[in-house]
Short mmCIF file of C-alpha atoms in Angstrom, two decimals:
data_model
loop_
_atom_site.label_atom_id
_atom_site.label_comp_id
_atom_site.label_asym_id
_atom_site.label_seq_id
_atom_site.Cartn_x
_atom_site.Cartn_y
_atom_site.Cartn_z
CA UNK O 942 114.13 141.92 10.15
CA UNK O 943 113.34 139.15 12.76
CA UNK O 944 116.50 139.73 14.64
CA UNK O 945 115.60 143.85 15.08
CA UNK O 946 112.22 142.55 16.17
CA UNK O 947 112.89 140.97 19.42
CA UNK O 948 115.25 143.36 21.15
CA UNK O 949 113.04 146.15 20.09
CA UNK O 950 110.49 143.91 21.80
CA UNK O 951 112.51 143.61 25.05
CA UNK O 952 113.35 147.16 24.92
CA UNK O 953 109.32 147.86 25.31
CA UNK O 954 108.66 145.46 27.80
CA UNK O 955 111.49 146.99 29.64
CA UNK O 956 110.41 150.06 29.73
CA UNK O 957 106.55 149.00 30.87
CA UNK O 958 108.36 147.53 34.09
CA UNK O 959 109.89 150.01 34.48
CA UNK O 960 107.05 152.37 34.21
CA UNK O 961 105.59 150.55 36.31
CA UNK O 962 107.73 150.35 39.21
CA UNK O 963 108.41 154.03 39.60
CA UNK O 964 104.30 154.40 40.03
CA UNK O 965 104.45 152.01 43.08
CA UNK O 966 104.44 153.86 46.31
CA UNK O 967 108.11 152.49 47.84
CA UNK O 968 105.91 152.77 51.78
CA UNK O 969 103.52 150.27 50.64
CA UNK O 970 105.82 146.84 51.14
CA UNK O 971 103.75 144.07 51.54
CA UNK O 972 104.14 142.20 54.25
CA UNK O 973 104.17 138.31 54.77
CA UNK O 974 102.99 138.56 58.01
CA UNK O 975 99.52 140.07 57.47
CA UNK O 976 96.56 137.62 58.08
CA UNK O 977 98.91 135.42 60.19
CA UNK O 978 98.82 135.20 64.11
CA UNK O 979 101.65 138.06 65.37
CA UNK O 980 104.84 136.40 66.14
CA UNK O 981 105.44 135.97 70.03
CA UNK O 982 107.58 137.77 72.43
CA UNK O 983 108.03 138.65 76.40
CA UNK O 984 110.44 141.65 76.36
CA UNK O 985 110.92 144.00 79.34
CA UNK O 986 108.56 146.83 79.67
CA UNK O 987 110.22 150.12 79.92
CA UNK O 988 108.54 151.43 82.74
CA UNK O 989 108.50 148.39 84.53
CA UNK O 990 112.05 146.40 83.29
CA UNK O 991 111.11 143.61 85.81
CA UNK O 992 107.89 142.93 84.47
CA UNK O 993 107.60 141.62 80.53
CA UNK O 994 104.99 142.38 77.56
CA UNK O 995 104.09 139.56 74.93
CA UNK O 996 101.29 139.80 72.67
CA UNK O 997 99.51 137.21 74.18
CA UNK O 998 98.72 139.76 76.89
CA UNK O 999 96.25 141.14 74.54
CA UNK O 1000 94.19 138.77 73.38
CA UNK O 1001 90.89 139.21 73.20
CA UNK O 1002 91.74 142.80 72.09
CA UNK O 1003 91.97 144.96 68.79
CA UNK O 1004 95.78 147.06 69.20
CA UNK O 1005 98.34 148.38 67.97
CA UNK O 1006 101.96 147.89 68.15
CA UNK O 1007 104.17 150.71 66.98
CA UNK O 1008 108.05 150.51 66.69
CA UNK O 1009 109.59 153.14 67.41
CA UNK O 1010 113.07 154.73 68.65
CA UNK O 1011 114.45 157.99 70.06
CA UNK O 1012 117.21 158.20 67.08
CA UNK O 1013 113.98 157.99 64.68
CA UNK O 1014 113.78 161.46 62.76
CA UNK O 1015 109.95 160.21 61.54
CA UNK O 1016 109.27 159.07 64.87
CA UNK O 1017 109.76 162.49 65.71
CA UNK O 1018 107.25 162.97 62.91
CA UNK O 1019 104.78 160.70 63.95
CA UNK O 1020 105.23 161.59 67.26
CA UNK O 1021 102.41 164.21 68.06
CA UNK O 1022 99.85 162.00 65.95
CA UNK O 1023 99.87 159.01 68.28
CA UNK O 1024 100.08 161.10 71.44
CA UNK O 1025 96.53 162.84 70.22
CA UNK O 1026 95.53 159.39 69.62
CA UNK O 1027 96.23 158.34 72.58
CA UNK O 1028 94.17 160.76 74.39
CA UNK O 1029 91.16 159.48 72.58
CA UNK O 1030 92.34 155.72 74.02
CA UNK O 1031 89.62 153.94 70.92
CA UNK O 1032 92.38 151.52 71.06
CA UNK O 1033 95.50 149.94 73.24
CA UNK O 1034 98.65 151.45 71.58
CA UNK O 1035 102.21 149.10 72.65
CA UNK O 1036 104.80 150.72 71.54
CA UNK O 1037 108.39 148.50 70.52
CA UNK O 1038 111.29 150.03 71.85
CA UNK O 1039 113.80 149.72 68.58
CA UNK O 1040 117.45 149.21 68.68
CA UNK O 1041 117.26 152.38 71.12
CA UNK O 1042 121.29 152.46 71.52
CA UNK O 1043 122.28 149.94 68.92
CA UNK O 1044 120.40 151.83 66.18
CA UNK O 1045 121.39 154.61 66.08
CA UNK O 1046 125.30 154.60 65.39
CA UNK O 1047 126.39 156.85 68.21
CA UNK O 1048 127.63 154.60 70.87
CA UNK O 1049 129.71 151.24 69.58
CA UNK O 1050 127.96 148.81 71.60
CA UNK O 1051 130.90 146.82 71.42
CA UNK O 1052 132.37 149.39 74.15
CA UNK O 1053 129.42 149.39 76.44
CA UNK O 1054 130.29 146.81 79.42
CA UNK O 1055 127.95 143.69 80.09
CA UNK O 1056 124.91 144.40 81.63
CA UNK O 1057 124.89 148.52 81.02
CA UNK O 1058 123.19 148.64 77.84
CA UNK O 1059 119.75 147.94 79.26
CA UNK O 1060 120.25 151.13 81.79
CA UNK O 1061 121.31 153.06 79.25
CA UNK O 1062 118.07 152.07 77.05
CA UNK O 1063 115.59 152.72 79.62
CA UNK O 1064 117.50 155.86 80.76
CA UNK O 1065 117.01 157.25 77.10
CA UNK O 1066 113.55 155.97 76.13
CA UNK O 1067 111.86 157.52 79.66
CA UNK O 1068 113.44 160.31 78.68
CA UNK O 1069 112.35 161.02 75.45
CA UNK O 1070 108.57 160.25 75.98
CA UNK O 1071 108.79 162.78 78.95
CA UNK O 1072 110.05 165.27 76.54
CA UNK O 1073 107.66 164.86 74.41
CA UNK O 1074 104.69 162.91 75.62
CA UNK O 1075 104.06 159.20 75.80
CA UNK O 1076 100.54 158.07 73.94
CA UNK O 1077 101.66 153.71 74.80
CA UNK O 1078 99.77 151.88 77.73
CA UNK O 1079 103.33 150.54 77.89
CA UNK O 1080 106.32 150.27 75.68
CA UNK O 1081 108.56 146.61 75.26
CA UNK O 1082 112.12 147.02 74.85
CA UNK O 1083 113.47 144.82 71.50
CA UNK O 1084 117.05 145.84 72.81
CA UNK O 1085 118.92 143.52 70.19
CA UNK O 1086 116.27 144.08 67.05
CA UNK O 1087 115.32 140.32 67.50
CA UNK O 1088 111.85 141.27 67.48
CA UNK O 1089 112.07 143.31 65.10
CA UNK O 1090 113.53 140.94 62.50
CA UNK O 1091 110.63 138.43 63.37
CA UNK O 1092 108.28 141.45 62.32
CA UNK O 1093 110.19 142.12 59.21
CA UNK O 1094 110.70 145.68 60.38
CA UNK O 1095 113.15 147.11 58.02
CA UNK O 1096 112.92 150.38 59.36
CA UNK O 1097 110.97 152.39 62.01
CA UNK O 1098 107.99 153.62 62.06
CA UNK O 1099 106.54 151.02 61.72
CA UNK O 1100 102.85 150.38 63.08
CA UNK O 1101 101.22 146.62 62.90
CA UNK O 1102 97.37 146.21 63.35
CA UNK O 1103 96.64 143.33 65.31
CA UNK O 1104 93.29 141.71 66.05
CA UNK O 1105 91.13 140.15 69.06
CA UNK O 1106 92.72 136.41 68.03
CA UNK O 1107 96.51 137.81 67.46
CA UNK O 1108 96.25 137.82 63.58
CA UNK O 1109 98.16 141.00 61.92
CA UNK O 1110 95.86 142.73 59.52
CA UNK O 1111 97.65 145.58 58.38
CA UNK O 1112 101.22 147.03 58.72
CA UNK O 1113 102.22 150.34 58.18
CA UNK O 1114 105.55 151.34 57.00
CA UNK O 1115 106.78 155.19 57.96
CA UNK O 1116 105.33 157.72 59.96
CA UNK O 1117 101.05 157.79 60.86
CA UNK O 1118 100.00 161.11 59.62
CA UNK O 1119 96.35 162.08 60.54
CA UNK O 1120 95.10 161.10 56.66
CA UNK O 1121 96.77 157.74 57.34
CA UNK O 1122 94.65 157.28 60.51
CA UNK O 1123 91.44 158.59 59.40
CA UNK O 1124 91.97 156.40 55.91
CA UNK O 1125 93.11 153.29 56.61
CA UNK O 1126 94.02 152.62 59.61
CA UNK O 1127 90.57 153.42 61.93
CA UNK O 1128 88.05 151.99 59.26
CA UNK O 1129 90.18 148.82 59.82
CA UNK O 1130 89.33 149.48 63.45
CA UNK O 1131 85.79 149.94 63.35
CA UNK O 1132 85.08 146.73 61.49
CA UNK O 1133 87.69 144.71 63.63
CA UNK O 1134 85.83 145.58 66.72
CA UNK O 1135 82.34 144.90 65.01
#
């Protein structure tokens, strides 16, 4: 009897994980990073390539940073949600240029000559926010995905929360949709700039 007992046993507790773990929303990954200061860059702006972002430009401030990429079907998504927040500026939105050529599979970067990848970047990033509207004060360009890896991006969108002394309070994984904003991510706002 004993030794039907304990399998039968596993078998249950197997199946509550399991349960479980098809409830969990597969967006929400938590992220090691929240409640610790933002890791630190300087990365080319891509409207000024001679002049460089890092997050230590905005301290003293409550932003955003948003990674993001041309090639990025929910960016595309996203898209029209940060430009309208934009136009109500309540906060600095940085956007972080993603992998723009080595992301997204078309061109084998192993081809592209020394030195032209960065051209090509810029040339495709301006070009997409003038097609369809560009809600950052200014957009860094994490060529390589270094950046990105010290983020723990795993895929874009991605939007961090950052606060007045550099700490990240909140990242969002996948596209901000207007229930997003309204839900989380402004009542974060409101009490960070208390």
């Amino acid at each position: 009897m004993n030794r039907f007992l304990w399998p039968l046993i596993g078998f249950v507790v197997l199946v509550a994980l399991l349960a479980v773990g098809l409830n969990l929303n597969p967006r929400d990954v938590p992220s090691p990073l929240v409640g610790k200061p933002a890791p630190d860059f300087a990365l080319p702006q891509l409207a000024a390539p001679e002049q460089t972002f890092s997050p230590k430009d905005m301290l003293g401030k409550v932003w955003l940073l948003n990674v993001w990429a041309s090639w990025c079907v929910s960016c595309r998504q996203e898209h029209p949600v940060l430009v309208e927040l934009a136009k109500r500026q309540s906060v600095p939105l940085i956007g972080l240029n993603y992998k723009e050529v080595r992301g997204d599979g078309a061109i084998d970067i192993d081809k592209v000559a020394a030195g032209a990848e960065k051209p090509l970047v810029i040339e495709r990033a301006a070009a997409w926010l003038a097609k369809h509207g560009n809600p950052y004060a200014l957009s860094a360009l994490d060529i390589d995905g270094r950046v990105g890896i010290d983020y723990g991006v795993y895929g874009v969108p991605e939007t961090y929360v950052i606060d007045r002394a550099g700490i990240i309070r909140m990242k969002h994984t996948g596209p901000i949709t207007p229930e997003v904003y309204s839900g989380k991510i402004l009542p974060l706002l409101a009490e960070l700039s208390k």
